[in-house]
Coordinates of C-alpha atoms and ligand atoms in Angstrom, one line a residue:
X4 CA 0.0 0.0 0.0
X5 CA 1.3 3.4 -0.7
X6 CA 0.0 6.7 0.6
X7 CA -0.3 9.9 -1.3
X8 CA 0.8 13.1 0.5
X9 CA 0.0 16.6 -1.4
X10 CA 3.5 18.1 -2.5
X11 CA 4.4 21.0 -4.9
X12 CA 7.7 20.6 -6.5
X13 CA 9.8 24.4 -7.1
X14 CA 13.0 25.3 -8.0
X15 CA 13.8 28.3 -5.8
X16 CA 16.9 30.0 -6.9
X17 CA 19.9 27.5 -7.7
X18 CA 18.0 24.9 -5.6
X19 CA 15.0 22.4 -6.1
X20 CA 12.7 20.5 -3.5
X21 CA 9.7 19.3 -2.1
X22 CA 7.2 21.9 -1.1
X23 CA 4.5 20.4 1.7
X24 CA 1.8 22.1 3.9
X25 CA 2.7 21.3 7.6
X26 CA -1.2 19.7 8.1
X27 CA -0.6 17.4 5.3
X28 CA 2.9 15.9 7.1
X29 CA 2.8 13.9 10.2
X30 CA 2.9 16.2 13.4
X31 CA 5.3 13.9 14.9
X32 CA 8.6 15.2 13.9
X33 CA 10.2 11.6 14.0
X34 CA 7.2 10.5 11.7
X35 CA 7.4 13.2 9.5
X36 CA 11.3 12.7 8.9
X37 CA 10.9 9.3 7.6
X38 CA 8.3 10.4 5.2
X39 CA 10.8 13.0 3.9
X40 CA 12.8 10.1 3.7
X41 CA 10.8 7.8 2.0
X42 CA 9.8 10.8 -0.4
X43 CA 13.3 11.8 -1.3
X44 CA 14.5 8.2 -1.9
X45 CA 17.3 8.8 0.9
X46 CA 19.5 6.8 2.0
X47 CA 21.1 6.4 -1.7
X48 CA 23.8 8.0 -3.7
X49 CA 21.8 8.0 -6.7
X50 CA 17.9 8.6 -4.7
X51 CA 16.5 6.5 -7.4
X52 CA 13.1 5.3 -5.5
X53 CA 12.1 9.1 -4.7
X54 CA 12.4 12.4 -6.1
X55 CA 15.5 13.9 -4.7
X56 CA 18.1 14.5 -7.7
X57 CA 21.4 13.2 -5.6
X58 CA 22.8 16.5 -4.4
X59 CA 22.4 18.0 -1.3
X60 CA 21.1 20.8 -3.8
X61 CA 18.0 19.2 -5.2
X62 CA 17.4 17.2 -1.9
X63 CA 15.6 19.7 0.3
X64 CA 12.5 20.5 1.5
X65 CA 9.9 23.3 2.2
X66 CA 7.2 22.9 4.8
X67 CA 5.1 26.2 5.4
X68 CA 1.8 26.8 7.2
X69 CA -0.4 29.8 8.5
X70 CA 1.1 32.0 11.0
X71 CA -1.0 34.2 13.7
X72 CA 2.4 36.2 14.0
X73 CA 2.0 39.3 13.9
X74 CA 3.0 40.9 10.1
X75 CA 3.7 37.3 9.4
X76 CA 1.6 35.5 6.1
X77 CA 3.4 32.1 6.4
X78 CA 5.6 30.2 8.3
X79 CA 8.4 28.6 6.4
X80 CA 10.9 25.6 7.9
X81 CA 13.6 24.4 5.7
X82 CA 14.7 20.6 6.1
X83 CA 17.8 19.7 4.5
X84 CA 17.4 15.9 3.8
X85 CA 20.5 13.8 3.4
X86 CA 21.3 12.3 0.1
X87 CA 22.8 9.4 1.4
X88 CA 22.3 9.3 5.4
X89 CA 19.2 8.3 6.6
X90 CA 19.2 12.0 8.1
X91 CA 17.2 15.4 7.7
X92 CA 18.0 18.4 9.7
X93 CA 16.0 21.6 10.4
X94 CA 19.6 23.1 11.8
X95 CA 19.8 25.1 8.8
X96 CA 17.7 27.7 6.7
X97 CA 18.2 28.2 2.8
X98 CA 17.7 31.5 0.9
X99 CA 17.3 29.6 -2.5
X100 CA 14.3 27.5 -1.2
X101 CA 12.7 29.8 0.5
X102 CA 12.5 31.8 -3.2
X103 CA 10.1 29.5 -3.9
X104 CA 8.1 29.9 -0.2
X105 CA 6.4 33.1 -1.7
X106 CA 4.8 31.9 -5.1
X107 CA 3.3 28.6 -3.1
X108 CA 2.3 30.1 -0.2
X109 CA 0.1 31.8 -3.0
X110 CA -0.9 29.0 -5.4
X111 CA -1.8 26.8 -1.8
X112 CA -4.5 30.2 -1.2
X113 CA -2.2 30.7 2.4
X114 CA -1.9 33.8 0.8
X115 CA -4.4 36.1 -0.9
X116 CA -2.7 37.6 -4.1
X117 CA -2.8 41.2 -4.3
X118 CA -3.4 42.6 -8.3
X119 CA -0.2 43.4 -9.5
X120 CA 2.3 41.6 -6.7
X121 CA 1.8 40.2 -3.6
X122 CA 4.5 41.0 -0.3
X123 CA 4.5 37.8 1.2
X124 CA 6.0 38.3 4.9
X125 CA 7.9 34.9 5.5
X126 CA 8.8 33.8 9.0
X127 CA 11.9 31.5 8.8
X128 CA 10.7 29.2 11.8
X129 CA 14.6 27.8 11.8
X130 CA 16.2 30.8 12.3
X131 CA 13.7 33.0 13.6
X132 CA 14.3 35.4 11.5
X133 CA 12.1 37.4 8.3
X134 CA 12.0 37.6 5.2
X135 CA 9.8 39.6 2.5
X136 CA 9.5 38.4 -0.5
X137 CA 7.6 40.3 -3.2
X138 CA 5.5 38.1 -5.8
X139 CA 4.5 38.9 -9.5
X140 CA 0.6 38.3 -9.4
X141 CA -0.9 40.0 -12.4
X142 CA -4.9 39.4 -11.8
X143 CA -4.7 37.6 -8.9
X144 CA -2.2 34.6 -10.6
X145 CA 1.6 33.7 -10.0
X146 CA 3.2 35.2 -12.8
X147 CA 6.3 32.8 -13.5
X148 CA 8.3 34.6 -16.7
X149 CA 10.0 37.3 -17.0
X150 CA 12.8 38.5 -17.7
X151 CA 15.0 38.2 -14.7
X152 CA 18.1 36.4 -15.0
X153 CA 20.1 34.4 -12.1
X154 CA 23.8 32.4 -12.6
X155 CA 23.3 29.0 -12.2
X156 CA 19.9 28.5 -13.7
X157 CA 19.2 28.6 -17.6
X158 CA 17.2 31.4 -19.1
X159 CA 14.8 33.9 -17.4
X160 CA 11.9 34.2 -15.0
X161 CA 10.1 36.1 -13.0
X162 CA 12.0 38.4 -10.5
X163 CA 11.3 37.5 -6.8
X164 CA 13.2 39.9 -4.8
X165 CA 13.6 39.1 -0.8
X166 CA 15.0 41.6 1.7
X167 CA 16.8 40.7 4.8
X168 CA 16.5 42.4 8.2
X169 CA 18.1 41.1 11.4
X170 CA 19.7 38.2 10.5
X171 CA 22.7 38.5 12.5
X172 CA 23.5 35.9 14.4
X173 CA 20.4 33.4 13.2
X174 CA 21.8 30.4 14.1
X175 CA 25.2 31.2 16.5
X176 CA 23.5 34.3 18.5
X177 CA 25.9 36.6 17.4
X178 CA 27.2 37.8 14.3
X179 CA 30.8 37.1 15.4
X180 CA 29.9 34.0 17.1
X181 CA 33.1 33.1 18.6
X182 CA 33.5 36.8 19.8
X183 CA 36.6 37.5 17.6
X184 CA 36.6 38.6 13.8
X185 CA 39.8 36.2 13.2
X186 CA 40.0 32.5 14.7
X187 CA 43.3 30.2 14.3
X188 CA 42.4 26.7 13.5
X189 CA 45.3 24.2 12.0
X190 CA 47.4 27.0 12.1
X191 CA 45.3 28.8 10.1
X192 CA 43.6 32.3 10.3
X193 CA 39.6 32.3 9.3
X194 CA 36.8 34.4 10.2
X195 CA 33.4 32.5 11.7
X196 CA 30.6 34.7 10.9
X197 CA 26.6 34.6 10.9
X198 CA 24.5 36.5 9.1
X199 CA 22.0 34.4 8.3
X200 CA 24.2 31.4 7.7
X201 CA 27.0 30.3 9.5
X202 CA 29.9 30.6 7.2
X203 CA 33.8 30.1 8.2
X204 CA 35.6 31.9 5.6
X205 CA 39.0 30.6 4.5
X206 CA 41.7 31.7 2.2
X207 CA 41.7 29.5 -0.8
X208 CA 45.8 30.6 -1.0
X209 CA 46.1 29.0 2.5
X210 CA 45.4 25.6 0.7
X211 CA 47.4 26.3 -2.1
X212 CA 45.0 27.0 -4.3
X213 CA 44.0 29.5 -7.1
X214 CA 40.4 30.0 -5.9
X215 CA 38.9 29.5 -9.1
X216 CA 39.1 25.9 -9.0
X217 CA 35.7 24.2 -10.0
X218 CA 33.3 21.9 -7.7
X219 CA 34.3 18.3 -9.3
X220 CA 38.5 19.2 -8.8
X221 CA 38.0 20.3 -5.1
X222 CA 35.5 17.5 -4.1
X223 CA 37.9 15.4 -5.6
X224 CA 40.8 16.5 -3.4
X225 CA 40.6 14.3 -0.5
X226 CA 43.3 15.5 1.4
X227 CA 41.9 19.3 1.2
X228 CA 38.3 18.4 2.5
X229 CA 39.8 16.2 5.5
X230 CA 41.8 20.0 6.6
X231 CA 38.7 22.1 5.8
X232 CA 36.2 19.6 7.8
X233 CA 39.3 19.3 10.7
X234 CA 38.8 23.3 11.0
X235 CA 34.6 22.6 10.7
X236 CA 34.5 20.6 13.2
X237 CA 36.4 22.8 15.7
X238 CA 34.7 26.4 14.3
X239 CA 31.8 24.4 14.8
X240 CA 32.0 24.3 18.3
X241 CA 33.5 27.7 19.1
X242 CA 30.6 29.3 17.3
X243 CA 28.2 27.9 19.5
X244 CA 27.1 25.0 17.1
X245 CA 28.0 22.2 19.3
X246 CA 29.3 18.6 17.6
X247 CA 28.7 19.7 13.7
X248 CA 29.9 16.5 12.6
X249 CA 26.4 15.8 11.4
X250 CA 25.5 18.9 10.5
X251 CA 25.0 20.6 7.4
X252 CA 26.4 23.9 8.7
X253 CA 28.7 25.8 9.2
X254 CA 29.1 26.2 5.3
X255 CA 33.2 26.6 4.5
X256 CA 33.6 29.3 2.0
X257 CA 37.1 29.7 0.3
X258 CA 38.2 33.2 -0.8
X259 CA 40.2 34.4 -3.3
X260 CA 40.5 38.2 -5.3
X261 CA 38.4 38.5 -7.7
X262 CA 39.4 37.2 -11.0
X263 CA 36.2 38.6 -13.2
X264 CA 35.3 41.8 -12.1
X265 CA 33.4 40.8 -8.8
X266 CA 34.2 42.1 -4.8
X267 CA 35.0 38.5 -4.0
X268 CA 35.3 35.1 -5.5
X269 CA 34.4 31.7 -3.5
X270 CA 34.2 28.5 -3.6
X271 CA 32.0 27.0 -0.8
X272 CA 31.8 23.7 1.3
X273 CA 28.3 22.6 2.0
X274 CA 30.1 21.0 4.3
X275 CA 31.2 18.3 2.1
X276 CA 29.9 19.0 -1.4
X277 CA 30.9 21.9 -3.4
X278 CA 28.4 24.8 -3.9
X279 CA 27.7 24.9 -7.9
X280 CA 27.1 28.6 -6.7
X281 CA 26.8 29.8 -3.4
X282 CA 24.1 30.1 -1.0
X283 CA 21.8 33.1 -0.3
X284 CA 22.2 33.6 3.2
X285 CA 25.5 31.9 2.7
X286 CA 26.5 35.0 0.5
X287 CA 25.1 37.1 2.6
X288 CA 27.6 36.3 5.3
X289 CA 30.8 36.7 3.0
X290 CA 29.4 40.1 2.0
X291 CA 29.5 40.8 5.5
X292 CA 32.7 39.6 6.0
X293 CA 34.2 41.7 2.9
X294 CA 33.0 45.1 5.1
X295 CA 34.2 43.2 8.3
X296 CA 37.7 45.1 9.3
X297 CA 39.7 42.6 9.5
X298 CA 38.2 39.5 8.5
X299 CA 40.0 37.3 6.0
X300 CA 37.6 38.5 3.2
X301 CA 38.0 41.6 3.5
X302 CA 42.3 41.1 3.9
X303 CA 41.7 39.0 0.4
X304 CA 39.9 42.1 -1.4
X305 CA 42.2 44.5 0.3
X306 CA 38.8 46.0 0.8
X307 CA 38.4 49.7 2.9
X308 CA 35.2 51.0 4.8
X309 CA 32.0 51.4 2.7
X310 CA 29.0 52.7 4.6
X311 CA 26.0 53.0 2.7
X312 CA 24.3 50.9 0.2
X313 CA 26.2 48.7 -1.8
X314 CA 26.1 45.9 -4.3
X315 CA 28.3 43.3 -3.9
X316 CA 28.9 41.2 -6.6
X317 CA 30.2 37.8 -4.9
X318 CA 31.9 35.5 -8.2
X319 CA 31.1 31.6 -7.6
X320 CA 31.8 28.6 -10.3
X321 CA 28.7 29.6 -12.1
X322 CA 29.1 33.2 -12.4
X323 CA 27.9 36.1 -9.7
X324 CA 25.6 36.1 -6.9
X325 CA 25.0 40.2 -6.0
X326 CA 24.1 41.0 -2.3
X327 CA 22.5 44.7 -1.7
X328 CA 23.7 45.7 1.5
X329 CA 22.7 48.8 3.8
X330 CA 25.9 49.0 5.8
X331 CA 26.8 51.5 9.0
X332 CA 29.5 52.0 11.1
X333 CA 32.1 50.0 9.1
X334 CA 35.3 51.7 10.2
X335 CA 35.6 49.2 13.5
X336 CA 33.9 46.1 14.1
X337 CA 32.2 46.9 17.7
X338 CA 30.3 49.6 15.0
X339 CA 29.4 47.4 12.2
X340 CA 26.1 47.3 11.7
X341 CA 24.1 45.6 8.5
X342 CA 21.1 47.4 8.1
X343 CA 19.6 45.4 5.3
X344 CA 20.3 42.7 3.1
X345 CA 18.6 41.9 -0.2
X346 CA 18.8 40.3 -3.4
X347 CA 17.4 38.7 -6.5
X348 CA 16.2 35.5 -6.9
X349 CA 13.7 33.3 -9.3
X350 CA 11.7 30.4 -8.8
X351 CA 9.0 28.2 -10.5
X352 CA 6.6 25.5 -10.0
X353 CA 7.6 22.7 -11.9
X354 CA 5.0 20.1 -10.6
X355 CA 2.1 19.9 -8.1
X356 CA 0.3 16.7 -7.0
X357 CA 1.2 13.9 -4.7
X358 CA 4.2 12.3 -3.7
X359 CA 3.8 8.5 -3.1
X360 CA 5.5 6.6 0.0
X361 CA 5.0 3.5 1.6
X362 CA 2.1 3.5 3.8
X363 CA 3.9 1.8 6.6
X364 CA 6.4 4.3 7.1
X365 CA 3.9 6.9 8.3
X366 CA 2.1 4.4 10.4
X367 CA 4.6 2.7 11.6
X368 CA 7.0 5.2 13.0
Ligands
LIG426 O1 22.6 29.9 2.1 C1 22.8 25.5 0.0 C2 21.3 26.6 -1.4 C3 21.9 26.5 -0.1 C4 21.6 27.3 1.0 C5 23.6 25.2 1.2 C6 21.1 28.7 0.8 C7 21.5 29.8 1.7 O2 21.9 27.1 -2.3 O3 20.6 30.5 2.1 O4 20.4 29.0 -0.2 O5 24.5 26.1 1.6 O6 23.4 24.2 1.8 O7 20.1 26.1 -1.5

């Protein structure tokens, strides 16, 4: 016997996964995991009896719900489900799926669609922390083209554009969450930040590398991911993470000068796959560490104080990722203040209907 669950499939930004309602998942968390589970086709390399797409990329899932928060529309939690653990954690938010959190919060009518566009305020129930994202809805109806264009996805769409406020320190408590803007870990200097995603941010020249390597060459590097996850696992716990050894975060972004007319250029850990881009919130953070005086980002770009707002353009294996910021106080870091973060993203509903599992793993766990 199988047993159909309602399910919405979106790409949201450079990312793809399963979007649910919260009443149409088990309640029990345990329950509700091993549907995910089930849904994805996790534990497998290749996740051929579900719909995951065998990258921690395209294995992820959206589940969002009413809110009675004030100024809130929806609630949004993020699971990242592992491609080839029998694990899914909520210890993480993503900016690219949450693209998508807008446009189905509308087509599931959790949302009433204004004429033109619709402001969908999104609480981010794994941080916290809120997002607005502003939806195309000529007449009342998702508008998916348009003309907006994103590296890392093919073509155009319609633009969804999501502002940031107070995301420092989402998941660590503080922006600098290990109280310092440098750490030494292996004998090496990196800056742990948070805002919005806990990045570590390396030198790529520390490794002996270029920085401009791509995803398949670094992954392929053994040797370099046993010294980055040796320097995870002890960033991990200094920012207030605990054991990360099974968690997805903190992200380990390697620097570099820019090489194509960006701010920065990276190359980011996820922990252990390489990013075909970079995150949303994940860029966020290294935008905040290029205004960060003294963080290794902003030693890389030799970059000097910029209050105001700015665009930076952060360069990633498939071209750029641009963060607005709204900066203050940049001179010293007991100023530093991020006003506002916001950026560009796209999304579209590929597929709506119902995703099949097993009957017995909802009623049996
Ligand atoms: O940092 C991948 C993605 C992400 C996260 C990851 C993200 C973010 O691109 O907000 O979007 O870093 O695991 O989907």
């Amino acid at each position: 016997m199988q047993r159909a669950i309602p399910c919405s499939v979106f790409r949201g930004g450079t990312s793809r996964g399963l979007y649910f309602l919260a009443s149409d998942l088990p309640a029990d968390a345990a329950t509700r995991d091993a549907v995910l589970l089930a849904a994805m086709g996790s534990p497998d390399a290749r996740q051929i009896d579900g719909l995951g797409g065998a990258h921690p990329l395209t294995s992820k899932v959206a589940v969002l719900g009413p809110s009675d928060r004030e100024g809130i529309d929806v609630e949004y939690l993020f699971l990242q489900v592992a491609v080839d653990r029998a694990a899914v954690s909520d210890a993480q938010n993503c900016g690219n799926i949450l693209a998508g959190v807008g446009p189905c919060a509308i087509e599931a009518g959790l949302v009433t669609a204004g004429d033109a566009y619709t402001d969908v305020s999104i609480f981010m129930a794994n941080t916290g922390a809120t997002a607005m994202a502003r939806v195309e809805t000529p007449g009342g109806r998702v508008n998916y083209d348009g003309d907006a264009r994103i590296d890392g996805v093919p073509g155009t769409a319609a633009p969804v554009p999501i502002d940031f406020k107070d995301i420092a320190g989402s998941s660590c408590g503080a922006l600098l969450p290990t109280g310092r803007v440098i750490d030494t870990f292996d004998g090496l200097e990196v800056t742990c930040i948070d805002n919005g995603m806990p990045v570590v941010v390396l030198n790529a020249a520390d490794f002996g590398l270029t920085g401009s390597e791509g995803p398949a060459e670094l992954e392929a590097d053994r040797t370099l991911a046993a010294r980055i996850e040796s320097i995870r696992l002890q960033a991990g716990r200094s920012m207030n993470l605990g054991d990360v050894s099974a968690k997805t975060v903190p992200k380990m972004s390697l620097v570099s000068a820019p090489v194509s007319g960006g701010d920065i250029n990276t190359r980011t850990f996820i922990p252990h796959r390489v990013h075909e881009a970079i995150g949303v919130l994940g860029s966020v953070s290294v935008a905040t560490a290029c205004v960060l005086p003294g963080s290794v980002a902003r030693k890389v770009i030799a970059g000097e104080a910029v209050d105001g707002v700015h665009h930076f353009e952060i360069e990633h294996p498939t071209g750029f990722f641009t963060v607005e910021m709204d900066v203050a106080g940049s001179a010293s870091v007991a100023t530093l203040q991020i006003r506002r973060a916001a950026l560009l993203r796209t999304a579209r509903l590929l597929m709506r209907g119902e995703v099949m599992v097993p009957a017995h793993v909802w009623e049996e766990n």
